[in-house]
């Protein structure tokens, strides 16, 4: 893969990152293909119910992580001799919270479902299975340990082995024409397989989870540091998932399924900005310390690069959305094309948001980062309340686009970050790119 020469962009770093994360990208592509296969089999209604259940479980899971992952990495690096205490305390905290959240999430669904839902498809068992997968996510603490040792490749290998096995199981369920509940149960199997795989590689490192210990003082210390991240995680998940839940409530399962089919394709390339930003940001941070003007120039170049990639893709997909949906899903998901043609433009602001998010972290503006996520979530909910009853999934697509735009450019509100918002606007309207064209 040859990358064009772009000012401020390091092709070698980019290619190295892609080489190191090739399996990760393979996993994302495989997940998309299997997801499309399942959607075509289930049809809009059942796929909508499955999407609602997984969205509901994702919001619960955002609380269950307790925001501990990044702090566990830092704690293990700071106190390697206390590894078993740190990992053990974090594990038991997450497991205890998950044991409370699983039944709580089922009860929340039972008491919040509408009369129509009570008379129609009962999602209680589906929700139970999707939420139960949260129990196994407690073992993701092992992933944090390997990240602290800069050995994440072992975790990625386990994840992809599990993904391949999971894909085989789900495709088998499709071939056997099993009902929806089996695909929800498959999520429990996914969690169990990954937990077993993580334990295996941890023991292969001549370490044992039986040595993990729980310390109250450590638990208090971790919680005191991580609670803002819990709020941020919940806001991010609400931001990403609330539209599906609201579609189910206002427009029904079929509309939620049609929208989910479009959103799945639209969001399938969101790993690209993460890859780019991860590859180039170390050089940008270095410039911040040594050459501030160059730092600002490299940030502008990064925004330009993300626009160069995202706008043409959004334009092509938007124009050919109906044809694309027909080729991928057939005739079952009528109406998904117009949703995709609007939703795909949200990717532009996801790209810019990935870069500006790293800028906020580098500058220590963590609360501004939280505020803009919260603003995006609130705008998304309010617009969904207005637009979904009127336009269904199309309204949800419009709400998502406006919310992503608002959150991305929320930094214009603050004097400290306004210049970055202006840089992104210059890239969005191609002003900075035009200024780079050589004049004769």
Short mmCIF file of C-alpha atoms in Angstrom, two decimals, residues 36-396:
data_model
loop_
_atom_site.label_atom_id
_atom_site.label_comp_id
_atom_site.label_asym_id
_atom_site.label_seq_id
_atom_site.Cartn_x
_atom_site.Cartn_y
_atom_site.Cartn_z
CA UNK A 36 -24.82 -8.44 6.81
CA UNK A 37 -25.34 -12.19 6.39
CA UNK A 38 -27.31 -12.31 9.67
CA UNK A 39 -29.35 -9.20 8.80
CA UNK A 40 -30.42 -10.67 5.45
CA UNK A 41 -31.48 -13.90 7.16
CA UNK A 42 -33.35 -12.32 10.06
CA UNK A 43 -35.05 -9.61 8.01
CA UNK A 44 -35.75 -6.04 9.13
CA UNK A 45 -38.04 -6.87 12.09
CA UNK A 46 -35.92 -9.48 13.86
CA UNK A 47 -32.69 -7.71 12.98
CA UNK A 48 -34.21 -4.59 14.52
CA UNK A 49 -34.99 -6.48 17.72
CA UNK A 50 -31.43 -7.85 17.87
CA UNK A 51 -30.01 -4.36 17.26
CA UNK A 52 -32.20 -2.92 20.01
CA UNK A 53 -31.03 -5.59 22.47
CA UNK A 54 -27.35 -5.10 21.66
CA UNK A 55 -27.72 -1.30 21.88
CA UNK A 56 -29.42 -1.62 25.26
CA UNK A 57 -26.68 -3.97 26.47
CA UNK A 58 -23.96 -1.62 25.17
CA UNK A 59 -25.27 1.22 27.32
CA UNK A 60 -25.26 -1.05 30.37
CA UNK A 61 -21.75 -2.26 29.50
CA UNK A 62 -20.51 1.34 29.41
CA UNK A 63 -21.25 1.51 33.12
CA UNK A 64 -19.84 -1.96 33.80
CA UNK A 65 -16.36 -1.12 32.56
CA UNK A 66 -16.07 1.44 35.39
CA UNK A 67 -13.66 3.39 33.17
CA UNK A 68 -10.84 1.30 34.62
CA UNK A 69 -8.97 0.14 31.53
CA UNK A 70 -6.64 3.11 31.03
CA UNK A 71 -6.01 3.48 34.76
CA UNK A 72 -5.12 -0.20 35.14
CA UNK A 73 -2.49 0.25 32.42
CA UNK A 74 -1.03 3.26 34.22
CA UNK A 75 -1.14 1.61 37.65
CA UNK A 76 0.64 -1.53 36.43
CA UNK A 77 3.34 0.60 34.80
CA UNK A 78 3.78 2.68 37.96
CA UNK A 79 3.75 -0.27 40.37
CA UNK A 80 4.70 -3.49 38.54
CA UNK A 81 5.29 -5.29 41.84
CA UNK A 82 1.60 -4.73 42.70
CA UNK A 83 0.38 -6.28 39.45
CA UNK A 84 -1.75 -9.02 41.05
CA UNK A 85 -3.34 -6.57 43.48
CA UNK A 86 -4.18 -4.07 40.72
CA UNK A 87 -5.55 -6.64 38.29
CA UNK A 88 -7.41 -8.55 40.99
CA UNK A 89 -9.03 -5.46 42.47
CA UNK A 90 -10.12 -4.16 39.05
CA UNK A 91 -11.45 -7.60 38.05
CA UNK A 92 -13.56 -8.12 41.16
CA UNK A 93 -14.89 -4.56 40.99
CA UNK A 94 -16.05 -5.06 37.41
CA UNK A 95 -17.47 -8.51 38.09
CA UNK A 96 -19.41 -7.31 41.15
CA UNK A 97 -20.89 -4.38 39.22
CA UNK A 98 -21.77 -6.66 36.30
CA UNK A 99 -23.60 -9.08 38.60
CA UNK A 100 -25.79 -6.15 39.65
CA UNK A 101 -26.20 -4.63 36.19
CA UNK A 102 -27.35 -7.79 34.38
CA UNK A 103 -30.57 -8.32 36.38
CA UNK A 104 -31.01 -4.55 36.69
CA UNK A 105 -30.92 -4.12 32.91
CA UNK A 106 -33.55 -6.84 32.44
CA UNK A 107 -35.81 -5.22 35.05
CA UNK A 108 -35.34 -1.80 33.43
CA UNK A 109 -36.42 -3.23 30.10
CA UNK A 110 -39.44 -5.04 31.56
CA UNK A 111 -40.74 -1.92 33.30
CA UNK A 112 -39.95 0.46 30.43
CA UNK A 113 -41.34 -1.48 27.48
CA UNK A 114 -44.47 -0.17 25.85
CA UNK A 115 -47.88 -1.87 25.79
CA UNK A 116 -47.32 -2.76 22.13
CA UNK A 117 -44.10 -4.55 23.01
CA UNK A 118 -45.80 -6.49 25.80
CA UNK A 119 -48.42 -7.70 23.33
CA UNK A 120 -45.93 -8.42 20.56
CA UNK A 121 -42.40 -9.80 20.52
CA UNK A 122 -41.04 -10.24 24.03
CA UNK A 123 -37.37 -9.23 24.06
CA UNK A 124 -36.80 -10.13 27.71
CA UNK A 125 -34.82 -13.29 26.96
CA UNK A 126 -32.92 -11.55 24.15
CA UNK A 127 -32.00 -8.67 26.49
CA UNK A 128 -30.99 -11.18 29.19
CA UNK A 129 -28.54 -12.95 26.87
CA UNK A 130 -27.07 -9.71 25.49
CA UNK A 131 -26.63 -8.28 29.00
CA UNK A 132 -25.16 -11.53 30.36
CA UNK A 133 -22.24 -11.20 27.96
CA UNK A 134 -21.18 -8.31 30.18
CA UNK A 135 -20.08 -10.76 32.89
CA UNK A 136 -17.29 -12.07 30.70
CA UNK A 137 -16.04 -8.58 29.85
CA UNK A 138 -14.57 -8.45 33.36
CA UNK A 139 -11.71 -10.54 31.98
CA UNK A 140 -10.79 -7.67 29.63
CA UNK A 141 -8.58 -6.52 32.51
CA UNK A 142 -6.09 -9.03 31.08
CA UNK A 143 -6.11 -7.00 27.85
CA UNK A 144 -5.13 -3.92 29.90
CA UNK A 145 -2.20 -5.84 31.35
CA UNK A 146 -0.86 -6.80 27.91
CA UNK A 147 -1.29 -3.21 26.74
CA UNK A 148 0.85 -2.08 29.67
CA UNK A 149 3.55 -4.46 28.46
CA UNK A 150 3.19 -3.26 24.84
CA UNK A 151 2.21 -6.78 23.78
CA UNK A 152 -1.32 -6.23 22.52
CA UNK A 153 -0.65 -8.41 19.48
CA UNK A 154 -1.35 -11.50 21.59
CA UNK A 155 -4.76 -10.15 22.56
CA UNK A 156 -5.54 -9.26 18.93
CA UNK A 157 -4.65 -12.82 17.90
CA UNK A 158 -7.01 -14.25 20.53
CA UNK A 159 -9.76 -11.82 19.50
CA UNK A 160 -9.52 -12.87 15.88
CA UNK A 161 -9.44 -16.59 16.62
CA UNK A 162 -12.59 -16.06 18.70
CA UNK A 163 -14.11 -13.97 15.92
CA UNK A 164 -13.52 -16.70 13.35
CA UNK A 165 -15.08 -19.32 15.65
CA UNK A 166 -17.96 -16.96 16.40
CA UNK A 167 -18.52 -16.34 12.70
CA UNK A 168 -18.67 -20.08 12.04
CA UNK A 169 -21.22 -20.51 14.84
CA UNK A 170 -23.43 -17.67 13.60
CA UNK A 171 -23.30 -18.79 9.97
CA UNK A 172 -24.21 -22.30 11.15
CA UNK A 173 -27.21 -20.82 12.98
CA UNK A 174 -28.24 -19.12 9.72
CA UNK A 175 -27.88 -22.31 7.69
CA UNK A 176 -29.94 -24.18 10.30
CA UNK A 177 -32.51 -21.34 10.16
CA UNK A 178 -32.59 -21.00 13.93
CA UNK A 179 -34.74 -18.31 15.59
CA UNK A 180 -33.57 -14.92 16.85
CA UNK A 181 -32.86 -16.01 20.42
CA UNK A 182 -29.96 -18.19 19.23
CA UNK A 183 -28.18 -15.16 17.75
CA UNK A 184 -28.51 -13.39 21.10
CA UNK A 185 -27.13 -16.48 22.82
CA UNK A 186 -24.22 -16.37 20.35
CA UNK A 187 -23.14 -13.10 22.01
CA UNK A 188 -22.81 -14.96 25.31
CA UNK A 189 -20.69 -17.58 23.55
CA UNK A 190 -18.54 -14.76 22.10
CA UNK A 191 -17.89 -13.35 25.57
CA UNK A 192 -17.12 -16.76 27.05
CA UNK A 193 -14.67 -17.69 24.29
CA UNK A 194 -12.81 -14.39 24.57
CA UNK A 195 -12.59 -14.70 28.37
CA UNK A 196 -11.16 -18.23 28.05
CA UNK A 197 -8.69 -17.07 25.42
CA UNK A 198 -7.48 -14.18 27.58
CA UNK A 199 -7.00 -16.45 30.57
CA UNK A 200 -5.04 -18.92 28.42
CA UNK A 201 -2.55 -16.32 27.12
CA UNK A 202 -2.20 -14.87 30.62
CA UNK A 203 -1.31 -18.31 32.02
CA UNK A 204 0.94 -18.96 29.04
CA UNK A 205 2.91 -15.95 30.30
CA UNK A 206 3.53 -18.01 33.48
CA UNK A 207 1.06 -15.84 35.40
CA UNK A 208 -2.05 -17.04 37.24
CA UNK A 209 -5.34 -15.34 37.98
CA UNK A 210 -5.55 -17.31 41.24
CA UNK A 211 -2.83 -14.97 42.53
CA UNK A 212 -5.08 -11.95 42.05
CA UNK A 213 -6.11 -10.21 45.26
CA UNK A 214 -8.69 -7.58 46.15
CA UNK A 215 -7.69 -4.56 48.22
CA UNK A 216 -10.27 -2.04 49.43
CA UNK A 217 -7.87 0.89 49.42
CA UNK A 218 -6.90 0.11 45.83
CA UNK A 219 -10.58 -0.05 44.82
CA UNK A 220 -11.25 3.36 46.35
CA UNK A 221 -8.19 4.80 44.63
CA UNK A 222 -9.20 3.44 41.21
CA UNK A 223 -12.79 4.63 41.53
CA UNK A 224 -11.74 8.11 42.62
CA UNK A 225 -9.75 8.43 39.39
CA UNK A 226 -12.07 6.68 36.97
CA UNK A 227 -15.53 8.11 37.73
CA UNK A 228 -15.25 10.90 35.11
CA UNK A 229 -14.45 8.23 32.51
CA UNK A 230 -17.56 6.28 33.53
CA UNK A 231 -19.68 9.34 32.74
CA UNK A 232 -17.81 9.87 29.48
CA UNK A 233 -18.27 6.23 28.45
CA UNK A 234 -22.00 6.39 29.15
CA UNK A 235 -22.33 9.62 27.16
CA UNK A 236 -20.39 8.19 24.21
CA UNK A 237 -22.52 5.04 24.19
CA UNK A 238 -25.76 7.02 24.46
CA UNK A 239 -24.45 9.16 21.63
CA UNK A 240 -23.90 6.09 19.45
CA UNK A 241 -26.80 3.80 20.45
CA UNK A 242 -29.77 5.86 21.63
CA UNK A 243 -31.20 6.35 18.13
CA UNK A 244 -31.89 2.61 17.74
CA UNK A 245 -33.68 2.42 21.10
CA UNK A 246 -35.77 5.47 20.29
CA UNK A 247 -36.64 4.10 16.84
CA UNK A 248 -37.87 0.90 18.46
CA UNK A 249 -40.03 2.94 20.85
CA UNK A 250 -41.50 5.38 18.33
CA UNK A 251 -41.46 3.50 15.01
CA UNK A 252 -41.15 -0.21 15.82
CA UNK A 253 -38.66 -3.01 15.26
CA UNK A 254 -38.81 -3.03 11.46
CA UNK A 255 -37.83 0.62 11.17
CA UNK A 256 -35.06 0.07 13.73
CA UNK A 257 -33.79 -2.86 11.66
CA UNK A 258 -33.80 -0.88 8.40
CA UNK A 259 -31.93 1.98 10.08
CA UNK A 260 -29.44 -0.42 11.69
CA UNK A 261 -28.66 -1.98 8.32
CA UNK A 262 -27.74 1.44 6.94
CA UNK A 263 -25.83 2.53 10.04
CA UNK A 264 -23.81 -0.70 10.08
CA UNK A 265 -22.43 0.10 6.62
CA UNK A 266 -21.98 3.80 7.34
CA UNK A 267 -20.00 3.12 10.53
CA UNK A 268 -17.91 0.25 9.13
CA UNK A 269 -15.03 2.54 8.15
CA UNK A 270 -14.75 4.47 11.42
CA UNK A 271 -11.58 2.54 12.26
CA UNK A 272 -9.73 4.44 9.50
CA UNK A 273 -9.43 7.79 11.32
CA UNK A 274 -8.25 5.93 14.42
CA UNK A 275 -5.52 4.26 12.34
CA UNK A 276 -4.42 7.55 10.79
CA UNK A 277 -4.50 9.61 13.98
CA UNK A 278 -2.69 6.90 15.95
CA UNK A 279 0.06 6.73 13.33
CA UNK A 280 0.74 10.46 12.99
CA UNK A 281 -0.04 11.90 16.39
CA UNK A 282 3.24 10.96 18.10
CA UNK A 283 5.08 13.17 15.57
CA UNK A 284 2.54 15.93 16.12
CA UNK A 285 3.00 15.75 19.90
CA UNK A 286 6.77 15.88 19.45
CA UNK A 287 6.39 19.08 17.43
CA UNK A 288 4.28 20.54 20.25
CA UNK A 289 7.28 20.29 22.57
CA UNK A 290 9.96 21.45 20.14
CA UNK A 291 8.32 23.69 17.54
CA UNK A 292 4.83 25.13 18.38
CA UNK A 293 4.25 26.72 14.91
CA UNK A 294 5.07 23.40 13.29
CA UNK A 295 2.71 21.69 15.75
CA UNK A 296 -0.17 23.89 14.60
CA UNK A 297 0.75 23.35 10.95
CA UNK A 298 0.79 19.58 11.38
CA UNK A 299 -2.63 19.67 13.01
CA UNK A 300 -3.97 21.60 10.01
CA UNK A 301 -2.36 19.07 7.67
CA UNK A 302 -4.00 16.23 9.60
CA UNK A 303 -7.44 17.82 9.34
CA UNK A 304 -6.85 18.35 5.61
CA UNK A 305 -5.88 14.70 5.15
CA UNK A 306 -8.99 13.46 6.95
CA UNK A 307 -11.19 15.66 4.75
CA UNK A 308 -9.41 14.43 1.60
CA UNK A 309 -10.32 10.86 2.58
CA UNK A 310 -13.79 11.27 4.10
CA UNK A 311 -15.54 13.70 1.74
CA UNK A 312 -15.07 11.71 -1.51
CA UNK A 313 -16.21 8.50 0.21
CA UNK A 314 -19.28 10.24 1.62
CA UNK A 315 -20.07 11.72 -1.79
CA UNK A 316 -19.75 8.41 -3.68
CA UNK A 317 -21.74 6.39 -1.12
CA UNK A 318 -24.40 9.08 -0.87
CA UNK A 319 -24.97 9.15 -4.63
CA UNK A 320 -25.04 5.35 -4.96
CA UNK A 321 -26.69 4.51 -1.63
CA UNK A 322 -29.82 2.85 -3.05
CA UNK A 323 -27.80 0.68 -5.41
CA UNK A 324 -25.35 -0.20 -2.66
CA UNK A 325 -28.10 -1.24 -0.23
CA UNK A 326 -29.75 -3.35 -2.93
CA UNK A 327 -26.48 -5.12 -3.75
CA UNK A 328 -25.68 -5.81 -0.09
CA UNK A 329 -29.09 -6.60 1.39
CA UNK A 330 -31.39 -7.27 -1.54
CA UNK A 331 -34.97 -5.97 -1.51
CA UNK A 332 -35.74 -6.61 2.18
CA UNK A 333 -34.46 -3.31 3.54
CA UNK A 334 -36.43 -0.83 1.44
CA UNK A 335 -35.81 2.72 2.65
CA UNK A 336 -32.29 2.06 3.97
CA UNK A 337 -30.75 3.78 0.93
CA UNK A 338 -31.92 7.30 1.79
CA UNK A 339 -30.90 6.74 5.43
CA UNK A 340 -27.42 5.67 4.32
CA UNK A 341 -27.10 8.64 1.94
CA UNK A 342 -27.50 10.99 4.92
CA UNK A 343 -25.85 8.95 7.68
CA UNK A 344 -22.63 8.49 5.67
CA UNK A 345 -21.89 12.24 5.94
CA UNK A 346 -21.58 11.83 9.71
CA UNK A 347 -18.28 10.08 9.02
CA UNK A 348 -16.67 13.40 8.09
CA UNK A 349 -17.25 14.68 11.62
CA UNK A 350 -16.19 11.36 13.15
CA UNK A 351 -12.89 11.75 11.27
CA UNK A 352 -12.38 15.34 12.42
CA UNK A 353 -13.55 14.46 15.92
CA UNK A 354 -10.95 11.69 16.22
CA UNK A 355 -8.14 14.15 15.51
CA UNK A 356 -9.48 17.00 17.62
CA UNK A 357 -10.15 14.53 20.45
CA UNK A 358 -6.46 13.64 20.53
CA UNK A 359 -5.64 17.34 20.53
CA UNK A 360 -7.88 17.88 23.58
CA UNK A 361 -6.19 15.02 25.42
CA UNK A 362 -2.71 16.29 24.50
CA UNK A 363 -3.56 19.75 25.83
CA UNK A 364 -5.20 18.38 28.98
CA UNK A 365 -8.68 19.63 28.07
CA UNK A 366 -10.43 16.47 29.31
CA UNK A 367 -13.51 18.29 30.63
CA UNK A 368 -14.02 20.03 27.29
CA UNK A 369 -13.87 16.58 25.68
CA UNK A 370 -16.54 15.37 28.09
CA UNK A 371 -18.71 18.44 27.54
CA UNK A 372 -18.72 18.06 23.78
CA UNK A 373 -19.66 14.39 24.04
CA UNK A 374 -22.48 15.29 26.43
CA UNK A 375 -23.68 18.05 24.10
CA UNK A 376 -23.69 15.62 21.18
CA UNK A 377 -25.71 13.07 23.17
CA UNK A 378 -28.25 15.67 24.33
CA UNK A 379 -28.71 17.11 20.84
CA UNK A 380 -29.08 13.62 19.41
CA UNK A 381 -31.79 12.70 21.95
CA UNK A 382 -33.73 15.95 21.50
CA UNK A 383 -33.63 15.77 17.71
CA UNK A 384 -34.66 12.11 17.78
CA UNK A 385 -37.66 13.01 19.96
CA UNK A 386 -38.71 15.49 17.28
CA UNK A 387 -37.69 13.80 14.02
CA UNK A 388 -38.27 10.06 14.58
CA UNK A 389 -42.06 10.35 15.08
CA UNK A 390 -42.20 12.37 11.85
CA UNK A 391 -39.70 10.59 9.58
CA UNK A 392 -38.66 7.34 11.30
CA UNK A 393 -35.17 6.13 10.41
CA UNK A 394 -34.63 9.06 8.06
CA UNK A 395 -35.20 11.38 11.02
CA UNK A 396 -32.70 9.40 13.10
#
